[in-house]
Amino acid sequence: MDANECSNSENSTNSTTPKTVSSTSTISTKVAQKLNNSSSSSSSSSSSSSSISSSSSSSSSSSSSSSSSSSSSSKRFSKAYRHPILDQKISAKRILQEVRSLNKCKKKGIQVPSLYLVDIGNNRIYMEFIKGETVKHFLYKNQESKDHQTQIESIMKELGKQIGIIHEMNVIHGDLTTSNMLLRESTCELVFIDFGLSYTSNSVEDKAVDLYVLERAFISTHPNSEQLFQTILSTYELTSPNSKIVIQKLNQVRLRGRKKTCFG
């Protein structure tokens, strides 16, 4: 076979070999919350499209979204010990519950990240990036400072008020800690994040346990913070009509917790 025949056979092989195209993950285009104005709407669509185009590489997608000043993504990672089908169903259910909780809070005026896109196929939520510091970090820096006592008291009162409203909607956060509360840099508004363990319940027990988780977070993370948590409870009691029953149940939960700590 001469050189011309070789090149012809090569060309024919290349022309008949199908090119493989990387399949794009199925994206659920359900937008959980419309933005309030057209400018923010255009920024959300651009951030969503850039996130979708980079979904073939999860690592690059995560880095690009986290570095963006307007959006970030939250992803549920698969559990290797679970059957893949079961794992997908559980992850999808929890993602939808997180979206419902965020939407309920947003409608009631609670400061939470705005939702841009829900990607059930990749277990990912694209939402607003909140620029600011956690309440945990703020208290670390300023709890002992006399100049910040008024601001700290104001934050604790706002915490109690917002948690009271959340519980009145029968939303249980599931992970109330000072690490899951941000102070927005531009306005110092209190923003609740990480509703990944949230669920809907009207149970007084569930609400009391939610408060108990927050109390344990204060005790373990912020020394000498008993008065701070008491300020939260006082404002919670003023905000929520059913607060007295919840606080009575909280006292019972505390007793159970102490027994567990003592006897294991």
Tab-separated table of C-alpha atoms in Angstrom:
chain	number	residue	atom	x	y	z
A	1	MET	CA	0.000	0.000	0.000
A	2	ASP	CA	1.518	3.401	-1.015
A	3	ALA	CA	1.557	6.641	0.978
A	4	ASN	CA	-1.573	8.048	-0.733
A	5	GLU	CA	-3.614	4.961	0.109
A	6	CYS	CA	-2.441	5.129	3.735
A	7	SER	CA	-3.495	8.744	4.076
A	8	ASN	CA	-6.860	8.016	2.413
A	9	SER	CA	-7.533	5.124	4.756
A	10	GLU	CA	-6.620	7.329	7.723
A	11	ASN	CA	-9.003	10.061	6.600
A	12	SER	CA	-11.827	7.596	6.087
A	13	THR	CA	-11.263	6.148	9.560
A	14	ASN	CA	-11.353	9.608	11.149
A	15	SER	CA	-14.505	10.573	9.269
A	16	THR	CA	-16.394	7.429	10.253
A	17	THR	CA	-15.321	7.359	13.932
A	18	PRO	CA	-18.030	9.073	16.007
A	19	LYS	CA	-16.883	11.846	18.323
A	20	THR	CA	-17.799	11.328	21.943
A	21	VAL	CA	-19.548	14.240	23.546
A	22	SER	CA	-19.489	14.561	27.287
A	23	SER	CA	-23.029	14.300	28.543
A	24	THR	CA	-24.222	17.272	30.507
A	25	SER	CA	-25.930	16.493	33.749
A	26	THR	CA	-29.669	16.977	33.791
A	27	ILE	CA	-30.326	20.290	35.454
A	28	SER	CA	-33.570	21.007	37.177
A	29	THR	CA	-34.467	24.538	36.136
A	30	LYS	CA	-36.770	25.113	39.059
A	31	VAL	CA	-35.839	28.510	40.404
A	32	ALA	CA	-36.796	28.592	44.019
A	33	GLN	CA	-36.928	32.329	44.510
A	34	LYS	CA	-37.273	35.213	42.037
A	35	LEU	CA	-34.918	38.088	42.637
A	36	ASN	CA	-36.387	41.399	43.608
A	37	ASN	CA	-35.092	43.482	40.694
A	38	SER	CA	-33.910	43.035	37.135
A	39	SER	CA	-30.247	43.763	37.815
A	40	SER	CA	-29.935	41.051	40.427
A	41	SER	CA	-31.928	38.755	38.119
A	42	SER	CA	-29.388	39.157	35.336
A	43	SER	CA	-26.498	38.513	37.704
A	44	SER	CA	-28.168	35.344	38.992
A	45	SER	CA	-28.736	34.004	35.476
A	46	SER	CA	-25.144	34.661	34.506
A	47	SER	CA	-23.853	32.965	37.646
A	48	SER	CA	-26.179	30.006	37.041
A	49	SER	CA	-25.084	29.600	33.430
A	50	SER	CA	-21.419	29.763	34.358
A	51	SER	CA	-22.004	27.166	37.051
A	52	ILE	CA	-23.829	24.859	34.621
A	53	SER	CA	-21.133	25.122	31.985
A	54	SER	CA	-18.532	24.016	34.495
A	55	SER	CA	-20.563	21.146	35.974
A	56	SER	CA	-18.439	18.547	34.155
A	57	SER	CA	-15.687	19.170	36.677
A	58	SER	CA	-16.993	19.378	40.228
A	59	SER	CA	-13.744	20.722	41.609
A	60	SER	CA	-13.530	23.595	39.154
A	61	SER	CA	-17.228	24.321	39.660
A	62	SER	CA	-16.791	24.538	43.402
A	63	SER	CA	-13.793	26.839	43.176
A	64	SER	CA	-15.395	29.168	40.644
A	65	SER	CA	-18.624	29.452	42.617
A	66	SER	CA	-16.915	30.044	45.936
A	67	SER	CA	-14.667	32.729	44.496
A	68	SER	CA	-17.666	34.539	42.982
A	69	SER	CA	-18.850	37.514	44.989
A	70	SER	CA	-22.527	36.942	44.100
A	71	SER	CA	-23.159	33.189	44.248
A	72	SER	CA	-22.001	29.997	45.899
A	73	SER	CA	-23.033	26.351	45.773
A	74	SER	CA	-23.928	23.801	48.418
A	75	LYS	CA	-23.477	20.134	47.532
A	76	ARG	CA	-24.547	16.930	49.271
A	77	PHE	CA	-21.896	14.275	48.806
A	78	SER	CA	-22.941	10.695	48.180
A	79	LYS	CA	-22.551	8.113	50.947
A	80	ALA	CA	-20.575	5.093	49.772
A	81	TYR	CA	-22.162	2.787	52.367
A	82	ARG	CA	-25.662	3.373	50.938
A	83	HIS	CA	-27.144	1.818	47.822
A	84	PRO	CA	-26.780	4.408	44.992
A	85	ILE	CA	-30.527	4.538	44.264
A	86	LEU	CA	-31.423	4.917	47.942
A	87	ASP	CA	-28.676	7.505	48.401
A	88	GLN	CA	-29.988	9.564	45.473
A	89	LYS	CA	-33.546	9.484	46.816
A	90	ILE	CA	-32.476	10.537	50.321
A	91	SER	CA	-30.243	13.323	48.987
A	92	ALA	CA	-32.988	14.624	46.687
A	93	LYS	CA	-35.493	14.623	49.553
A	94	ARG	CA	-33.152	16.535	51.854
A	95	ILE	CA	-32.252	19.071	49.169
A	96	LEU	CA	-35.938	19.772	48.526
A	97	GLN	CA	-36.562	20.128	52.255
A	98	GLU	CA	-33.686	22.604	52.543
A	99	VAL	CA	-35.126	24.607	49.632
A	100	ARG	CA	-38.605	24.627	51.222
A	101	SER	CA	-37.196	25.835	54.546
A	102	LEU	CA	-35.214	28.618	52.877
A	103	ASN	CA	-38.273	29.717	50.890
A	104	LYS	CA	-40.509	29.795	53.971
A	105	CYS	CA	-37.970	31.881	55.858
A	106	LYS	CA	-37.500	34.255	52.926
A	107	LYS	CA	-41.243	34.877	52.654
A	108	LYS	CA	-41.430	35.706	56.380
A	109	GLY	CA	-38.593	38.223	56.138
A	110	ILE	CA	-35.913	36.059	57.754
A	111	GLN	CA	-32.489	36.852	56.311
A	112	VAL	CA	-31.312	33.733	54.434
A	113	PRO	CA	-29.323	33.303	51.179
A	114	SER	CA	-31.354	33.840	47.999
A	115	LEU	CA	-31.763	30.699	45.892
A	116	TYR	CA	-30.706	30.770	42.239
A	117	LEU	CA	-30.869	27.172	41.000
A	118	VAL	CA	-31.614	23.671	42.287
A	119	ASP	CA	-29.677	20.836	40.616
A	120	ILE	CA	-31.233	17.601	41.879
A	121	GLY	CA	-29.172	15.436	39.506
A	122	ASN	CA	-25.874	16.620	41.000
A	123	ASN	CA	-27.187	17.131	44.570
A	124	ARG	CA	-26.313	20.800	44.421
A	125	ILE	CA	-27.980	24.105	45.308
A	126	TYR	CA	-26.759	27.380	43.828
A	127	MET	CA	-27.426	30.310	46.122
A	128	GLU	CA	-26.355	33.799	47.077
A	129	PHE	CA	-22.861	34.214	48.467
A	130	ILE	CA	-23.058	36.081	51.793
A	131	LYS	CA	-20.012	38.236	52.428
A	132	GLY	CA	-19.436	38.634	56.145
A	133	GLU	CA	-18.260	36.866	59.289
A	134	THR	CA	-19.887	34.263	61.484
A	135	VAL	CA	-21.387	35.176	64.840
A	136	LYS	CA	-18.926	32.679	66.307
A	137	HIS	CA	-15.941	34.628	64.970
A	138	PHE	CA	-17.483	37.958	65.984
A	139	LEU	CA	-17.950	36.770	69.577
A	140	TYR	CA	-14.422	35.357	69.675
A	141	LYS	CA	-13.076	38.815	68.874
A	142	ASN	CA	-15.433	41.027	70.835
A	143	GLN	CA	-17.098	39.133	73.694
A	144	GLU	CA	-14.714	40.554	76.288
A	145	SER	CA	-14.644	44.040	74.768
A	146	LYS	CA	-16.649	46.649	76.678
A	147	ASP	CA	-17.003	48.729	73.513
A	148	HIS	CA	-19.014	45.972	71.783
A	149	GLN	CA	-21.368	44.924	74.589
A	150	THR	CA	-24.288	46.959	73.230
A	151	GLN	CA	-23.835	45.479	69.745
A	152	ILE	CA	-23.542	41.941	71.125
A	153	GLU	CA	-26.738	42.363	73.141
A	154	SER	CA	-28.517	43.651	70.032
A	155	ILE	CA	-27.348	40.601	68.038
A	156	MET	CA	-28.553	38.212	70.766
A	157	LYS	CA	-31.973	39.889	70.847
A	158	GLU	CA	-32.227	39.636	67.078
A	159	LEU	CA	-31.254	35.963	67.306
A	160	GLY	CA	-34.059	35.238	69.764
A	161	LYS	CA	-36.566	37.145	67.643
A	162	GLN	CA	-35.630	35.410	64.385
A	163	ILE	CA	-35.586	31.920	65.921
A	164	GLY	CA	-39.019	32.614	67.414
A	165	ILE	CA	-40.379	33.502	63.954
A	166	ILE	CA	-38.751	30.426	62.395
A	167	HIS	CA	-40.329	28.155	65.018
A	168	GLU	CA	-43.727	29.819	64.566
A	169	MET	CA	-43.560	28.657	60.927
A	170	ASN	CA	-42.925	25.127	62.273
A	171	VAL	CA	-39.463	25.091	60.686
A	172	ILE	CA	-36.786	23.308	62.713
A	173	HIS	CA	-33.287	24.393	61.709
A	174	GLY	CA	-31.638	21.250	63.079
A	175	ASP	CA	-28.168	22.763	63.469
A	176	LEU	CA	-28.471	26.067	65.316
A	177	THR	CA	-24.905	27.095	66.126
A	178	THR	CA	-23.061	30.408	65.971
A	179	SER	CA	-21.135	28.985	62.989
A	180	ASN	CA	-24.380	28.866	60.988
A	181	MET	CA	-25.213	32.536	61.535
A	182	LEU	CA	-23.530	35.293	59.563
A	183	LEU	CA	-23.302	39.042	59.992
A	184	ARG	CA	-23.625	40.557	56.537
A	185	GLU	CA	-20.620	42.788	55.893
A	186	SER	CA	-22.504	45.650	54.238
A	187	THR	CA	-25.403	45.988	56.708
A	188	CYS	CA	-24.458	43.844	59.757
A	189	GLU	CA	-27.782	42.025	59.311
A	190	LEU	CA	-28.083	38.588	60.876
A	191	VAL	CA	-28.262	35.846	58.212
A	192	PHE	CA	-29.124	32.189	58.901
A	193	ILE	CA	-27.337	29.607	56.752
A	194	ASP	CA	-26.992	25.810	56.383
A	195	PHE	CA	-30.546	24.456	56.486
A	196	GLY	CA	-29.297	21.032	55.361
A	197	LEU	CA	-30.698	19.330	58.476
A	198	SER	CA	-33.904	21.360	58.621
A	199	TYR	CA	-37.388	19.888	58.574
A	200	THR	CA	-40.997	20.869	59.227
A	201	SER	CA	-42.555	20.008	62.576
A	202	ASN	CA	-45.062	21.533	65.001
A	203	SER	CA	-43.728	19.414	67.872
A	204	VAL	CA	-42.854	21.357	71.020
A	205	GLU	CA	-40.162	18.751	71.707
A	206	ASP	CA	-38.452	19.408	68.360
A	207	LYS	CA	-38.414	23.165	68.952
A	208	ALA	CA	-37.030	22.684	72.450
A	209	VAL	CA	-34.271	20.409	71.137
A	210	ASP	CA	-33.454	23.042	68.498
A	211	LEU	CA	-32.905	25.584	71.297
A	212	TYR	CA	-30.954	23.033	73.341
A	213	VAL	CA	-28.541	22.491	70.432
A	214	LEU	CA	-27.924	26.254	70.364
A	215	GLU	CA	-27.421	26.379	74.125
A	216	ARG	CA	-24.858	23.552	73.991
A	217	ALA	CA	-23.086	25.369	71.148
A	218	PHE	CA	-22.776	28.487	73.329
A	219	ILE	CA	-21.549	26.507	76.334
A	220	SER	CA	-18.939	24.548	74.385
A	221	THR	CA	-17.734	27.380	72.142
A	222	HIS	CA	-18.164	30.617	74.083
A	223	PRO	CA	-17.088	30.632	77.758
A	224	ASN	CA	-19.125	32.746	80.179
A	225	SER	CA	-21.949	33.086	77.667
A	226	GLU	CA	-24.836	32.100	79.956
A	227	GLN	CA	-26.191	35.651	79.992
A	228	LEU	CA	-26.015	35.833	76.200
A	229	PHE	CA	-28.196	32.746	75.813
A	230	GLN	CA	-30.591	34.053	78.449
A	231	THR	CA	-31.013	37.216	76.354
A	232	ILE	CA	-31.878	35.006	73.358
A	233	LEU	CA	-34.504	33.109	75.377
A	234	SER	CA	-36.043	36.315	76.765
A	235	THR	CA	-36.547	37.748	73.270
A	236	TYR	CA	-37.728	34.347	71.968
A	237	GLU	CA	-40.376	34.332	74.686
A	238	LEU	CA	-41.638	37.768	73.601
A	239	THR	CA	-41.736	36.796	69.904
A	240	SER	CA	-43.332	33.357	69.906
A	241	PRO	CA	-46.873	32.894	71.350
A	242	ASN	CA	-46.096	29.259	72.237
A	243	SER	CA	-42.710	30.080	73.738
A	244	LYS	CA	-43.629	29.286	77.358
A	245	ILE	CA	-44.498	25.684	76.494
A	246	VAL	CA	-41.305	25.359	74.443
A	247	ILE	CA	-39.127	26.729	77.257
A	248	GLN	CA	-40.793	24.380	79.773
A	249	LYS	CA	-39.950	21.507	77.445
A	250	LEU	CA	-36.413	22.887	77.090
A	251	ASN	CA	-35.952	22.531	80.853
A	252	GLN	CA	-36.952	18.863	80.582
A	253	VAL	CA	-34.550	18.350	77.676
A	254	ARG	CA	-31.782	19.918	79.765
A	255	LEU	CA	-32.395	17.403	82.541
A	256	ARG	CA	-32.187	14.517	80.097
A	257	GLY	CA	-28.993	15.982	78.681
A	258	ARG	CA	-27.388	16.279	82.108
A	259	LYS	CA	-28.218	12.658	82.925
A	260	LYS	CA	-26.698	11.545	79.648
A	261	THR	CA	-23.555	13.602	80.329
A	262	CYS	CA	-23.203	12.165	83.852
A	263	PHE	CA	-23.949	8.510	83.215
A	264	GLY	CA	-23.239	8.071	79.477
